[in-house]
XYZ file of C-alpha atoms in Angstrom:
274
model
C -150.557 104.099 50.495
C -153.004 101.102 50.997
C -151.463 97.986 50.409
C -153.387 95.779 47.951
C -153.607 91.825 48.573
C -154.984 89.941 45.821
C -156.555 85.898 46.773
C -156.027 83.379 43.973
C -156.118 79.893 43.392
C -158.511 77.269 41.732
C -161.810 77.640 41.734
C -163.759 75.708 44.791
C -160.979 76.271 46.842
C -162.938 78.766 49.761
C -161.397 81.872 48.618
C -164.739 83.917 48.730
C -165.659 82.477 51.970
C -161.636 83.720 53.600
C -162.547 86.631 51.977
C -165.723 87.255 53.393
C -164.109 86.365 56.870
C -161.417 88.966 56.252
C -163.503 91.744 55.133
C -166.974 90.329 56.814
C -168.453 91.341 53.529
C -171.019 88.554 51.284
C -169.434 88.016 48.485
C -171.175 85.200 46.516
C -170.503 81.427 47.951
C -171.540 78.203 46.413
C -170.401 74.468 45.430
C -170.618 74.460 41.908
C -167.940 76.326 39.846
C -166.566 79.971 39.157
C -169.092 81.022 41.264
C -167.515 84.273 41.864
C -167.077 85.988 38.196
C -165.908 89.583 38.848
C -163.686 90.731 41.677
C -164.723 92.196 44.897
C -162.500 93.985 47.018
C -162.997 94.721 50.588
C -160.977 96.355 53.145
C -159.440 93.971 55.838
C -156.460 94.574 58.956
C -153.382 92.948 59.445
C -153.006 92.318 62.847
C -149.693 93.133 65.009
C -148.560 93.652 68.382
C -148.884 97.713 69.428
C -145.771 99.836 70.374
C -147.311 102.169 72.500
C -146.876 100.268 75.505
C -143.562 99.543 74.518
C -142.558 102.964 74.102
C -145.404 104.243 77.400
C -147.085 106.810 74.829
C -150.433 107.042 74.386
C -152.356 105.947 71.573
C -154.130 107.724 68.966
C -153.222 105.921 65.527
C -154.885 108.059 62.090
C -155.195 105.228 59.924
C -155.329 102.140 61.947
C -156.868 100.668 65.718
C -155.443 99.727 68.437
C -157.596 97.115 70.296
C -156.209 95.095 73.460
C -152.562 95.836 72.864
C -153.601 94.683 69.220
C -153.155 97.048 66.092
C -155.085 96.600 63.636
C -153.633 98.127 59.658
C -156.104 98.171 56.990
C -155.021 96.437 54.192
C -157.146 96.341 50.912
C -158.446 93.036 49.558
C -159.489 91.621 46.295
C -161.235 88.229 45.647
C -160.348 87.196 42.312
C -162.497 84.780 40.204
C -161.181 80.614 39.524
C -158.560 80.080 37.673
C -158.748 77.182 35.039
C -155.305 75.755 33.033
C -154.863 78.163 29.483
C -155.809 81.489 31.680
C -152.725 83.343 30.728
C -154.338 82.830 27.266
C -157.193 84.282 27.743
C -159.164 81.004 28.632
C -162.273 81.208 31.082
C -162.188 84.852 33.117
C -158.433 84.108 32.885
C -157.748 87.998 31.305
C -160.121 89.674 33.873
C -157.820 87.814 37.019
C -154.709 88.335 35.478
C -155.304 92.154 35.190
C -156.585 92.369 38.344
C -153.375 90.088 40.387
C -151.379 92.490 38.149
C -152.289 94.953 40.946
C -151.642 93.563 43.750
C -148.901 93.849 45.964
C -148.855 90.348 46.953
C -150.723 87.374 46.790
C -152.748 84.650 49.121
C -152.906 81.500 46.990
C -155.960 79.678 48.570
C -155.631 75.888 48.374
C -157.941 73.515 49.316
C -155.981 70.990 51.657
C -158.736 68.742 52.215
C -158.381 67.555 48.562
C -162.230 68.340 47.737
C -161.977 69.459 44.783
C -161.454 67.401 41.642
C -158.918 68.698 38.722
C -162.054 70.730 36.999
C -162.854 72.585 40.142
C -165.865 70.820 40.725
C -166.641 69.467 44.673
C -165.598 65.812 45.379
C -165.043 63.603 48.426
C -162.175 64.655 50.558
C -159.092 63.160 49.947
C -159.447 62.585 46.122
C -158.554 65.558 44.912
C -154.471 66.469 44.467
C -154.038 69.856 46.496
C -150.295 69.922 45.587
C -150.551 69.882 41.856
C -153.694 72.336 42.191
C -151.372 74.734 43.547
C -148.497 73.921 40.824
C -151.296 74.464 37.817
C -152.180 77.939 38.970
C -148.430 79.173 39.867
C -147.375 77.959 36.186
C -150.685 79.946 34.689
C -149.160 83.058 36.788
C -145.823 82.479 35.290
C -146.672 81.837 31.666
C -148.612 85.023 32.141
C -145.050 86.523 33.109
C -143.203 84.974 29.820
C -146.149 86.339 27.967
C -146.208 89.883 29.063
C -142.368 89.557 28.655
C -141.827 87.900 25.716
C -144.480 90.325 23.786
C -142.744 93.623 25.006
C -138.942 91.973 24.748
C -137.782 93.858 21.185
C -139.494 97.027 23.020
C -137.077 96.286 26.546
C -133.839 96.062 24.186
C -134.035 99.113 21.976
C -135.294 100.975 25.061
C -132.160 99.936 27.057
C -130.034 100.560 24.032
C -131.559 103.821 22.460
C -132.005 106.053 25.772
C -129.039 104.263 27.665
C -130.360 103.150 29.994
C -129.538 99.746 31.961
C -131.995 96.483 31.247
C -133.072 96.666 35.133
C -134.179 100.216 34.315
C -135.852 99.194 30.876
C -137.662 96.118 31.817
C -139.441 98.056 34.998
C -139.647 101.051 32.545
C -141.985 98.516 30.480
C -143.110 96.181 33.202
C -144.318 98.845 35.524
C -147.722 98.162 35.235
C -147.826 95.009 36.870
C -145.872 96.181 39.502
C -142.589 95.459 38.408
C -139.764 97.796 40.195
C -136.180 97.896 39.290
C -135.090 96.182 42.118
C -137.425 93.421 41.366
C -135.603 92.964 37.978
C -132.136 93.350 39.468
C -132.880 90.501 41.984
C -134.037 88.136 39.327
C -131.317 88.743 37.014
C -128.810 87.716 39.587
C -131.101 84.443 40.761
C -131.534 83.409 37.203
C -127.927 84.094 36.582
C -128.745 86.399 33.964
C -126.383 89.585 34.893
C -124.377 91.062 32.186
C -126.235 89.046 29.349
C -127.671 90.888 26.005
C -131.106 90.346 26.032
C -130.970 89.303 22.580
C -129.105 86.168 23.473
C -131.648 84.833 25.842
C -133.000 81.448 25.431
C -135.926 80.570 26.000
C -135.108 78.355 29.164
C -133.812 81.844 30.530
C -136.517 83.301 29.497
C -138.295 81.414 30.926
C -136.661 81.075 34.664
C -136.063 84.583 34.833
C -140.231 84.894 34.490
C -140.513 82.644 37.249
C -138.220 84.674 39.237
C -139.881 87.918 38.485
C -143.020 87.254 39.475
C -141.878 85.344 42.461
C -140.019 88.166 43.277
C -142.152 91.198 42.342
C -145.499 89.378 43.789
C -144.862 87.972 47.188
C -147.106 84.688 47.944
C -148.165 83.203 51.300
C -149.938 79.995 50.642
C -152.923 79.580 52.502
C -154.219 75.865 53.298
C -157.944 76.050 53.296
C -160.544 73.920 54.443
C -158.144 72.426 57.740
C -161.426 71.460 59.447
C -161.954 68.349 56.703
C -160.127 64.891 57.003
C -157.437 64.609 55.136
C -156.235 68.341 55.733
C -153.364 67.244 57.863
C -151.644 64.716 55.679
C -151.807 67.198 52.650
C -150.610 70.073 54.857
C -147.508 68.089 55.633
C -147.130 67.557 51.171
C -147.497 70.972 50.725
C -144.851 72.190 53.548
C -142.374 70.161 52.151
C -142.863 70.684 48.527
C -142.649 74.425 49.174
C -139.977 74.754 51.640
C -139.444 78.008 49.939
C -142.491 79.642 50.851
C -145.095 79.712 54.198
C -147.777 78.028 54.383
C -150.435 78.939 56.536
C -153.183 76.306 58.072
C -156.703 77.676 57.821
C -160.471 77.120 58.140
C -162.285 79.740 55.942
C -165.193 78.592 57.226
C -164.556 78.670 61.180
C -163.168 81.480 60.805
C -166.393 83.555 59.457
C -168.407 81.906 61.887
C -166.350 83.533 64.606
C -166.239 87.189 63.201
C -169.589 86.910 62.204
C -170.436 85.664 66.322
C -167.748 88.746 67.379
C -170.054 91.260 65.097
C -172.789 90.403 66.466
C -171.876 90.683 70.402
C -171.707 87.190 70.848
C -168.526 86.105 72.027
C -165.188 88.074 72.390
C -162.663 86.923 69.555
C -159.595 89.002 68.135
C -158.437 87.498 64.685
């Protein structure tokens, strides 16, 4: 089974252009707003180092390649449009992304760390814009997405885990299974949210709301990816966002380089493995 890896973040942020790098595809790329307005998904590889030497066996992968002791796992990528604050409403394409991350087995949450982008998305002088709280807004849009999905299915949840016996882990992925939500997921959260044992029908709404933010921490795996490390002003918020999220990785990157280099290695120019 393909693994699918959804990109989100603000709009502006260089997610088409990582995308295009990862996939060498053209998807759409501009400097005005929400340029991209429907997802594309592409096929890209994770890299990592090959066994076969390891184990002196030749190599003849199915699915994958093997290239200079470097294999090469295809992975299958979706670019997903901007999102804007009120999304999980329904606001801008917020509907259309939120279906779409819904499928994905984890996330890359594209930031630009150069700060060029102002709080409506729009293209501004480095170092003006706030990279930290761009990445905040669109992690509380996918959580409020979370306590919405939840909240709306939470009297179905309780009479399921009550009328066919069968234990709230089991009912909520029961219901939840369509955006990806496995048993395990729900057992985790319930014991980092301190929720275990509980009736659902005493929840608050604090607990509802911190078991969300568990869930789809748990169930959607995120590696933050700071774009746009070639501008001034990169570094500095690099450092913010590392320690803010001490939780999670964050990964330095330059969309832009980085297409120029596949796009050189396509074309015969130059030797480059990614």
């Amino acid at each position: 089974m393909v693994i699918r890896i959804g990109i989100v973040g603000k709009t502006n942020a260089g997610k088409t252009t990582l995308y295009n790098s990862m996939t060498l595809l053209s998807g759409e790329v501009s400097n005005y707003p929400f340029t991209t307005k429907t997802p594309e998904t592409g096929v890209a590889s994770v890299v990592t180092i090959c066994v076969h030497k390891e184990f002196n066996v030749q190599d003849n992968p199915a699915n994958s390649r093997c290239e200079d002791g470097w294999r090469f796992v295809p992975v299958e990528v979706t670019d997903l449009p901007g999102l804007i604050k009120g999304a999980w409403m329904g606001k801008g394409l917020g509907n259309q992304f939120l279906s779409v991350a819904a499928q994905s087995d984890a996330l890359l949450h594209v930031v630009d760390a150069s700060g060029s982008v102002d709080k409506d998305g729009k293209i501004t002088d480095p170092g003006t814009g706030e990279p930290v709280a761009d990445l905040a807004d669109v992690e509380l849009e996918l959580v409020l997405w979370y306590v919405k999905l939840f909240t709306s299915n939470i009297s179905k949840i309780s009479k399921l885990a009550r009328m066919s016996g069968s234990s709230l882990p089991d009912a909520v992925a029961q219901v939840l299974q369509g955006v990806g939500v496995r048993k395990e997921h729900v057992q985790n959260s319930l014991r980092e949210s301190l929720l275990e044992g509980k009736d659902i029908d005493n929840w608050s709404e604090k607990e509802i709301q911190n078991f969300c933010w568990v869930l789809r921490e748990v169930s959607k795996p995120t590696l933050i990816i700071a774009n746009k490390m070639d501008l001034p002003y990169s570094s500095e918020n690099f450092k913010r966002l590392r320690e803010k999220y001490k939780g999670l990785i964050v990964v330095p990157t330059s969309g832009e380089a980085e297409l120029t280099l596949r796009r050189a290695e396509a074309k015969g120019l130059i030797k480059y493995i990614p």
